[in-house]
């Protein structure tokens, strides 16, 4: 397991977040088919260890990481089909996710086309450190 994943899980353990069991290859295949989107390798690496948070749990900075099933549910319900969300801040104040046909991690309210992070791994570090750039 990569160090950044160990660090993320250790932080979530400290926050007493209940995490879901790992996602399976079938879970990824289902999600990617429904979303018509291929998750990056660093996302799959983390979700192969922890498939998001249980229910609506959140970490110290009030971000909740979604399970693959919730990612699908939120996408289906969303009017914005350009963002594939994977977490939210303060119970849906805003969503952080991938943007179709763009590299990086974005929030759902920005009119700016610049990503808030270039990789999923970088976004996890920013979210778990409470970086002001992620809000």
GROMACS .gro file of N, CA and C in nm:
model
  405
    1UNK      N    1   0.085  -0.117   0.000
    1UNK     CA    2   0.000   0.000   0.000
    1UNK      C    3   0.090   0.125   0.000
    2UNK      N    4   0.052   0.222  -0.081
    2UNK     CA    5   0.132   0.343  -0.093
    2UNK      C    6   0.121   0.430   0.033
    3UNK      N    7   0.227   0.505   0.060
    3UNK     CA    8   0.233   0.587   0.181
    3UNK      C    9   0.118   0.686   0.191
    4UNK      N   10   0.082   0.752   0.081
    4UNK     CA   11  -0.024   0.854   0.087
    4UNK      C   12  -0.158   0.790   0.126
    5UNK      N   13  -0.179   0.665   0.087
    5UNK     CA   14  -0.302   0.594   0.123
    5UNK      C   15  -0.298   0.561   0.272
    6UNK      N   16  -0.184   0.512   0.320
    6UNK     CA   17  -0.169   0.484   0.463
    6UNK      C   18  -0.194   0.609   0.546
    7UNK      N   19  -0.140   0.722   0.501
    7UNK     CA   20  -0.157   0.849   0.573
    7UNK      C   21  -0.304   0.892   0.575
    8UNK      N   22  -0.372   0.880   0.462
    8UNK     CA   23  -0.514   0.918   0.455
    8UNK      C   24  -0.597   0.832   0.550
    9UNK      N   25  -0.574   0.702   0.547
    9UNK     CA   26  -0.651   0.611   0.632
    9UNK      C   27  -0.620   0.635   0.780
   10UNK      N   28  -0.494   0.662   0.811
   10UNK     CA   29  -0.456   0.691   0.950
   10UNK      C   30  -0.527   0.818   0.998
   11UNK      N   31  -0.532   0.920   0.913
   11UNK     CA   32  -0.601   1.044   0.950
   11UNK      C   33  -0.750   1.017   0.972
   12UNK      N   34  -0.812   0.942   0.884
   12UNK     CA   35  -0.955   0.912   0.898
   12UNK      C   36  -0.980   0.828   1.023
   13UNK      N   37  -0.887   0.739   1.055
   13UNK     CA   38  -0.898   0.662   1.180
   13UNK      C   39  -0.895   0.757   1.300
   14UNK      N   40  -0.802   0.855   1.298
   14UNK     CA   41  -0.793   0.953   1.406
   14UNK      C   42  -0.923   1.032   1.420
   15UNK      N   43  -0.988   1.058   1.307
   15UNK     CA   44  -1.115   1.133   1.306
   15UNK      C   45  -1.233   1.043   1.342
   16UNK      N   46  -1.203   0.915   1.366
   16UNK     CA   47  -1.305   0.815   1.401
   16UNK      C   48  -1.412   0.801   1.293
   17UNK      N   49  -1.368   0.808   1.169
   17UNK     CA   50  -1.458   0.790   1.055
   17UNK      C   51  -1.473   0.641   1.029
   18UNK      N   52  -1.595   0.596   1.013
   18UNK     CA   53  -1.620   0.458   0.976
   18UNK      C   54  -1.608   0.448   0.824
   19UNK      N   55  -1.518   0.361   0.779
   19UNK     CA   56  -1.491   0.345   0.636
   19UNK      C   57  -1.551   0.215   0.584
   20UNK      N   58  -1.585   0.219   0.456
   20UNK     CA   59  -1.642   0.101   0.390
   20UNK      C   60  -1.532   0.003   0.350
   21UNK      N   61  -1.568  -0.124   0.338
   21UNK     CA   62  -1.472  -0.223   0.288
   21UNK      C   63  -1.425  -0.187   0.147
   22UNK      N   64  -1.316  -0.245   0.102
   22UNK     CA   65  -1.261  -0.213  -0.030
   22UNK      C   66  -1.360  -0.236  -0.144
   23UNK      N   67  -1.345  -0.154  -0.248
   23UNK     CA   68  -1.421  -0.175  -0.371
   23UNK      C   69  -1.358  -0.292  -0.447
   24UNK      N   70  -1.440  -0.364  -0.519
   24UNK     CA   71  -1.393  -0.478  -0.598
   24UNK      C   72  -1.381  -0.437  -0.745
   25UNK      N   73  -1.318  -0.522  -0.822
   25UNK     CA   74  -1.308  -0.498  -0.966
   25UNK      C   75  -1.447  -0.485  -1.028
   26UNK      N   76  -1.542  -0.563  -0.979
   26UNK     CA   77  -1.680  -0.556  -1.027
   26UNK      C   78  -1.742  -0.421  -0.993
   27UNK      N   79  -1.714  -0.370  -0.872
   27UNK     CA   80  -1.764  -0.238  -0.832
   27UNK      C   81  -1.713  -0.129  -0.926
   28UNK      N   82  -1.583  -0.133  -0.956
   28UNK     CA   83  -1.525  -0.034  -1.047
   28UNK      C   84  -1.586  -0.045  -1.187
   29UNK      N   85  -1.598  -0.167  -1.235
   29UNK     CA   86  -1.654  -0.188  -1.369
   29UNK      C   87  -1.796  -0.133  -1.377
   30UNK      N   88  -1.877  -0.162  -1.276
   30UNK     CA   89  -2.015  -0.113  -1.273
   30UNK      C   90  -2.018   0.040  -1.276
   31UNK      N   91  -1.942   0.102  -1.187
   31UNK     CA   92  -1.940   0.248  -1.179
   31UNK      C   93  -1.892   0.311  -1.309
   32UNK      N   94  -1.783   0.261  -1.363
   32UNK     CA   95  -1.729   0.319  -1.485
   32UNK      C   96  -1.823   0.302  -1.603
   33UNK      N   97  -1.896   0.193  -1.607
   33UNK     CA   98  -1.994   0.172  -1.715
   33UNK      C   99  -2.110   0.269  -1.702
   34UNK      N  100  -2.167   0.280  -1.583
   34UNK     CA  101  -2.281   0.369  -1.562
   34UNK      C  102  -2.242   0.515  -1.585
   35UNK      N  103  -2.125   0.553  -1.538
   35UNK     CA  104  -2.079   0.692  -1.548
   35UNK      C  105  -2.017   0.725  -1.684
   36UNK      N  106  -1.986   0.623  -1.763
   36UNK     CA  107  -1.912   0.642  -1.888
   36UNK      C  108  -1.785   0.723  -1.860
   37UNK      N  109  -1.712   0.676  -1.760
   37UNK     CA  110  -1.594   0.748  -1.712
   37UNK      C  111  -1.495   0.648  -1.656
   38UNK      N  112  -1.367   0.668  -1.685
   38UNK     CA  113  -1.262   0.581  -1.631
   38UNK      C  114  -1.191   0.654  -1.517
   39UNK      N  115  -1.197   0.596  -1.399
   39UNK     CA  116  -1.129   0.656  -1.285
   39UNK      C  117  -0.978   0.644  -1.301
   40UNK      N  118  -0.903   0.744  -1.252
   40UNK     CA  119  -0.757   0.735  -1.259
   40UNK      C  120  -0.703   0.629  -1.163
   41UNK      N  121  -0.581   0.588  -1.189
   41UNK     CA  122  -0.518   0.481  -1.110
   41UNK      C  123  -0.507   0.514  -0.962
   42UNK      N  124  -0.477   0.642  -0.928
   42UNK     CA  125  -0.463   0.675  -0.786
   42UNK      C  126  -0.597   0.667  -0.712
   43UNK      N  127  -0.706   0.699  -0.780
   43UNK     CA  128  -0.840   0.683  -0.722
   43UNK      C  129  -0.865   0.535  -0.696
   44UNK      N  130  -0.837   0.452  -0.796
   44UNK     CA  131  -0.860   0.307  -0.782
   44UNK      C  132  -0.772   0.248  -0.673
   45UNK      N  133  -0.651   0.300  -0.658
   45UNK     CA  134  -0.561   0.249  -0.554
   45UNK      C  135  -0.621   0.271  -0.415
   46UNK      N  136  -0.672   0.391  -0.390
   46UNK     CA  137  -0.733   0.419  -0.259
   46UNK      C  138  -0.862   0.341  -0.240
   47UNK      N  139  -0.947   0.343  -0.340
   47UNK     CA  140  -1.078   0.277  -0.328
   47UNK      C  141  -1.067   0.125  -0.326
   48UNK      N  142  -0.954   0.072  -0.367
   48UNK     CA  143  -0.929  -0.072  -0.355
   48UNK      C  144  -0.895  -0.110  -0.210
   49UNK      N  145  -0.873  -0.008  -0.127
   49UNK     CA  146  -0.845  -0.029   0.015
   49UNK      C  147  -0.965   0.016   0.099
   50UNK      N  148  -1.023   0.131   0.064
   50UNK     CA  149  -1.136   0.189   0.135
   50UNK      C  150  -1.234   0.244   0.032
   51UNK      N  151  -1.355   0.193   0.031
   51UNK     CA  152  -1.458   0.238  -0.064
   51UNK      C  153  -1.540   0.351  -0.001
   52UNK      N  154  -1.472   0.462   0.026
   52UNK     CA  155  -1.538   0.578   0.084
   52UNK      C  156  -1.578   0.559   0.229
   53UNK      N  157  -1.650   0.657   0.280
   53UNK     CA  158  -1.695   0.656   0.419
   53UNK      C  159  -1.833   0.591   0.428
   54UNK      N  160  -1.859   0.533   0.541
   54UNK     CA  161  -1.990   0.475   0.567
   54UNK      C  162  -2.092   0.588   0.584
   55UNK      N  163  -2.204   0.573   0.518
   55UNK     CA  164  -2.316   0.666   0.530
   55UNK      C  165  -2.269   0.809   0.501
   56UNK      N  166  -2.298   0.901   0.590
   56UNK     CA  167  -2.261   1.041   0.569
   56UNK      C  168  -2.151   1.085   0.666
   57UNK      N  169  -2.065   0.993   0.706
   57UNK     CA  170  -1.954   1.026   0.794
   57UNK      C  171  -1.863   1.129   0.730
   58UNK      N  172  -1.794   1.207   0.814
   58UNK     CA  173  -1.699   1.304   0.760
   58UNK      C  174  -1.576   1.313   0.848
   59UNK      N  175  -1.471   1.365   0.791
   59UNK     CA  176  -1.346   1.379   0.863
   59UNK      C  177  -1.341   1.516   0.931
   60UNK      N  178  -1.230   1.547   0.995
   60UNK     CA  179  -1.214   1.668   1.076
   60UNK      C  180  -1.253   1.797   1.005
   61UNK      N  181  -1.225   1.807   0.875
   61UNK     CA  182  -1.252   1.929   0.800
   61UNK      C  183  -1.388   1.926   0.730
   62UNK      N  184  -1.473   1.834   0.773
   62UNK     CA  185  -1.612   1.822   0.728
   62UNK      C  186  -1.628   1.780   0.582
   63UNK      N  187  -1.534   1.699   0.533
   63UNK     CA  188  -1.547   1.640   0.400
   63UNK      C  189  -1.587   1.494   0.416
   64UNK      N  190  -1.679   1.451   0.333
   64UNK     CA  191  -1.724   1.313   0.332
   64UNK      C  192  -1.687   1.249   0.199
   65UNK      N  193  -1.614   1.139   0.204
   65UNK     CA  194  -1.576   1.067   0.082
   65UNK      C  195  -1.682   0.961   0.054
   66UNK      N  196  -1.732   0.962  -0.068
   66UNK     CA  197  -1.844   0.877  -0.106
   66UNK      C  198  -1.800   0.738  -0.152
   67UNK      N  199  -1.884   0.641  -0.128
   67UNK     CA  200  -1.863   0.507  -0.184
   67UNK      C  201  -1.890   0.513  -0.334
   68UNK      N  202  -1.847   0.412  -0.406
   68UNK     CA  203  -1.876   0.408  -0.550
   68UNK      C  204  -2.026   0.410  -0.576
   69UNK      N  205  -2.104   0.341  -0.493
   69UNK     CA  206  -2.250   0.345  -0.512
   69UNK      C  207  -2.305   0.485  -0.493
   70UNK      N  208  -2.253   0.557  -0.395
   70UNK     CA  209  -2.302   0.694  -0.374
   70UNK      C  210  -2.255   0.785  -0.487
   71UNK      N  211  -2.136   0.763  -0.539
   71UNK     CA  212  -2.087   0.841  -0.652
   71UNK      C  213  -2.187   0.826  -0.768
   72UNK      N  214  -2.230   0.704  -0.792
   72UNK     CA  215  -2.328   0.679  -0.898
   72UNK      C  216  -2.460   0.750  -0.866
   73UNK      N  217  -2.510   0.732  -0.744
   73UNK     CA  218  -2.638   0.793  -0.705
   73UNK      C  219  -2.635   0.945  -0.718
   74UNK      N  220  -2.530   1.008  -0.669
   74UNK     CA  221  -2.520   1.154  -0.675
   74UNK      C  222  -2.510   1.202  -0.820
   75UNK      N  223  -2.437   1.128  -0.902
   75UNK     CA  224  -2.424   1.165  -1.043
   75UNK      C  225  -2.559   1.156  -1.114
   76UNK      N  226  -2.631   1.048  -1.091
   76UNK     CA  227  -2.762   1.029  -1.155
   76UNK      C  228  -2.857   1.142  -1.117
   77UNK      N  229  -2.853   1.185  -0.990
   77UNK     CA  230  -2.941   1.289  -0.941
   77UNK      C  231  -2.897   1.431  -0.979
   78UNK      N  232  -2.771   1.447  -1.013
   78UNK     CA  233  -2.715   1.579  -1.042
   78UNK      C  234  -2.757   1.629  -1.181
   79UNK      N  235  -2.774   1.759  -1.189
   79UNK     CA  236  -2.801   1.821  -1.319
   79UNK      C  237  -2.672   1.844  -1.396
   80UNK      N  238  -2.560   1.852  -1.326
   80UNK     CA  239  -2.430   1.877  -1.389
   80UNK      C  240  -2.364   1.744  -1.422
   81UNK      N  241  -2.374   1.703  -1.545
   81UNK     CA  242  -2.317   1.575  -1.588
   81UNK      C  243  -2.170   1.588  -1.630
   82UNK      N  244  -2.111   1.705  -1.610
   82UNK     CA  245  -1.969   1.724  -1.642
   82UNK      C  246  -1.879   1.695  -1.523
   83UNK      N  247  -1.937   1.686  -1.403
   83UNK     CA  248  -1.859   1.658  -1.282
   83UNK      C  249  -1.896   1.519  -1.229
   84UNK      N  250  -1.794   1.439  -1.202
   84UNK     CA  251  -1.812   1.309  -1.136
   84UNK      C  252  -1.762   1.330  -0.993
   85UNK      N  253  -1.853   1.362  -0.902
   85UNK     CA  254  -1.815   1.391  -0.765
   85UNK      C  255  -1.769   1.266  -0.691
   86UNK      N  256  -1.677   1.286  -0.596
   86UNK     CA  257  -1.635   1.175  -0.509
   86UNK      C  258  -1.641   1.214  -0.361
   87UNK      N  259  -1.662   1.343  -0.333
   87UNK     CA  260  -1.678   1.385  -0.194
   87UNK      C  261  -1.752   1.518  -0.189
   88UNK      N  262  -1.803   1.547  -0.070
   88UNK     CA  263  -1.869   1.676  -0.051
   88UNK      C  264  -1.820   1.739   0.078
   89UNK      N  265  -1.840   1.871   0.083
   89UNK     CA  266  -1.805   1.949   0.202
   89UNK      C  267  -1.933   1.991   0.271
   90UNK      N  268  -1.938   1.974   0.402
   90UNK     CA  269  -2.046   2.023   0.486
   90UNK      C  270  -2.185   1.985   0.431
   91UNK      N  271  -2.204   1.856   0.415
   91UNK     CA  272  -2.330   1.799   0.367
   91UNK      C  273  -2.380   1.872   0.242
   92UNK      N  274  -2.305   1.861   0.137
   92UNK     CA  275  -2.340   1.907   0.002
   92UNK      C  276  -2.332   2.059  -0.016
   93UNK      N  277  -2.256   2.128   0.068
   93UNK     CA  278  -2.232   2.270   0.043
   93UNK      C  279  -2.167   2.284  -0.094
   94UNK      N  280  -2.068   2.199  -0.119
   94UNK     CA  281  -2.016   2.184  -0.255
   94UNK      C  282  -1.951   2.047  -0.271
   95UNK      N  283  -1.934   2.010  -0.395
   95UNK     CA  284  -1.886   1.878  -0.432
   95UNK      C  285  -1.748   1.891  -0.496
   96UNK      N  286  -1.663   1.796  -0.465
   96UNK     CA  287  -1.530   1.786  -0.526
   96UNK      C  288  -1.531   1.662  -0.615
   97UNK      N  289  -1.474   1.675  -0.736
   97UNK     CA  290  -1.474   1.559  -0.824
   97UNK      C  291  -1.392   1.579  -0.949
   98UNK      N  292  -1.407   1.484  -1.037
   98UNK     CA  293  -1.342   1.484  -1.167
   98UNK      C  294  -1.430   1.558  -1.266
   99UNK      N  295  -1.369   1.620  -1.365
   99UNK     CA  296  -1.444   1.685  -1.472
   99UNK      C  297  -1.420   1.606  -1.600
  100UNK      N  298  -1.527   1.581  -1.671
  100UNK     CA  299  -1.514   1.508  -1.798
  100UNK      C  300  -1.420   1.584  -1.891
  101UNK      N  301  -1.338   1.509  -1.961
  101UNK     CA  302  -1.249   1.565  -2.063
  101UNK      C  303  -1.154   1.672  -2.008
  102UNK      N  304  -1.118   1.660  -1.882
  102UNK     CA  305  -1.023   1.754  -1.823
  102UNK      C  306  -0.935   1.679  -1.723
  103UNK      N  307  -0.813   1.724  -1.709
  103UNK     CA  308  -0.721   1.664  -1.614
  103UNK      C  309  -0.729   1.740  -1.484
  104UNK      N  310  -0.740   1.669  -1.374
  104UNK     CA  311  -0.738   1.732  -1.244
  104UNK      C  312  -0.865   1.709  -1.165
  105UNK      N  313  -0.870   1.779  -1.052
  105UNK     CA  314  -0.983   1.770  -0.959
  105UNK      C  315  -1.046   1.909  -0.950
  106UNK      N  316  -1.178   1.912  -0.954
  106UNK     CA  317  -1.252   2.038  -0.960
  106UNK      C  318  -1.361   2.041  -0.854
  107UNK      N  319  -1.412   2.161  -0.825
  107UNK     CA  320  -1.532   2.171  -0.743
  107UNK      C  321  -1.650   2.201  -0.835
  108UNK      N  322  -1.769   2.177  -0.788
  108UNK     CA  323  -1.886   2.186  -0.874
  108UNK      C  324  -1.941   2.327  -0.892
  109UNK      N  325  -1.890   2.424  -0.817
  109UNK     CA  326  -1.946   2.558  -0.826
  109UNK      C  327  -1.856   2.656  -0.902
  110UNK      N  328  -1.736   2.615  -0.931
  110UNK     CA  329  -1.640   2.706  -0.991
  110UNK      C  330  -1.672   2.734  -1.137
  111UNK      N  331  -1.665   2.859  -1.174
  111UNK     CA  332  -1.676   2.896  -1.315
  111UNK      C  333  -1.537   2.902  -1.377
  112UNK      N  334  -1.436   2.889  -1.292
  112UNK     CA  335  -1.297   2.887  -1.335
  112UNK      C  336  -1.267   2.748  -1.390
  113UNK      N  337  -1.191   2.742  -1.495
  113UNK     CA  338  -1.161   2.614  -1.557
  113UNK      C  339  -1.031   2.554  -1.507
  114UNK      N  340  -0.973   2.616  -1.407
  114UNK     CA  341  -0.850   2.563  -1.349
  114UNK      C  342  -0.883   2.460  -1.242
  115UNK      N  343  -0.812   2.350  -1.241
  115UNK     CA  344  -0.837   2.249  -1.136
  115UNK      C  345  -0.787   2.298  -1.000
  116UNK      N  346  -0.847   2.247  -0.895
  116UNK     CA  347  -0.798   2.280  -0.761
  116UNK      C  348  -0.682   2.189  -0.722
  117UNK      N  349  -0.668   2.077  -0.792
  117UNK     CA  350  -0.554   1.985  -0.775
  117UNK      C  351  -0.533   1.915  -0.908
  118UNK      N  352  -0.411   1.873  -0.933
  118UNK     CA  353  -0.384   1.806  -1.060
  118UNK      C  354  -0.411   1.657  -1.056
  119UNK      N  355  -0.402   1.598  -0.936
  119UNK     CA  356  -0.426   1.453  -0.924
  119UNK      C  357  -0.519   1.427  -0.805
  120UNK      N  358  -0.578   1.310  -0.805
  120UNK     CA  359  -0.661   1.267  -0.694
  120UNK      C  360  -0.577   1.259  -0.566
  121UNK      N  361  -0.458   1.204  -0.577
  121UNK     CA  362  -0.368   1.193  -0.462
  121UNK      C  363  -0.341   1.331  -0.402
  122UNK      N  364  -0.314   1.429  -0.486
  122UNK     CA  365  -0.290   1.566  -0.439
  122UNK      C  366  -0.415   1.622  -0.370
  123UNK      N  367  -0.532   1.597  -0.427
  123UNK     CA  368  -0.657   1.645  -0.369
  123UNK      C  369  -0.681   1.584  -0.231
  124UNK      N  370  -0.652   1.456  -0.215
  124UNK     CA  371  -0.668   1.391  -0.085
  124UNK      C  372  -0.581   1.460   0.019
  125UNK      N  373  -0.456   1.489  -0.017
  125UNK     CA  374  -0.366   1.558   0.074
  125UNK      C  375  -0.418   1.696   0.112
  126UNK      N  376  -0.472   1.769   0.016
  126UNK     CA  377  -0.525   1.903   0.041
  126UNK      C  378  -0.649   1.895   0.131
  127UNK      N  379  -0.739   1.804   0.100
  127UNK     CA  380  -0.862   1.789   0.178
  127UNK      C  381  -0.829   1.748   0.321
  128UNK      N  382  -0.740   1.652   0.337
  128UNK     CA  383  -0.708   1.601   0.471
  128UNK      C  384  -0.621   1.696   0.554
  129UNK      N  385  -0.564   1.797   0.491
  129UNK     CA  386  -0.484   1.896   0.565
  129UNK      C  387  -0.563   2.025   0.590
  130UNK      N  388  -0.685   2.033   0.537
  130UNK     CA  389  -0.765   2.153   0.555
  130UNK      C  390  -0.716   2.270   0.472
  131UNK      N  391  -0.650   2.243   0.361
  131UNK     CA  392  -0.598   2.349   0.274
  131UNK      C  393  -0.710   2.443   0.229
  132UNK      N  394  -0.689   2.571   0.241
  132UNK     CA  395  -0.788   2.669   0.199
  132UNK      C  396  -0.819   2.665   0.051
  133UNK      N  397  -0.727   2.613  -0.029
  133UNK     CA  398  -0.747   2.606  -0.174
  133UNK      C  399  -0.856   2.509  -0.215
  134UNK      N  400  -0.890   2.417  -0.127
  134UNK     CA  401  -0.988   2.313  -0.163
  134UNK      C  402  -1.131   2.365  -0.146
  135UNK      N  403  -1.148   2.469  -0.067
  135UNK     CA  404  -1.282   2.524  -0.044
  135UNK      C  405  -1.318   2.612  -0.159
   0.00000   0.00000   0.00000
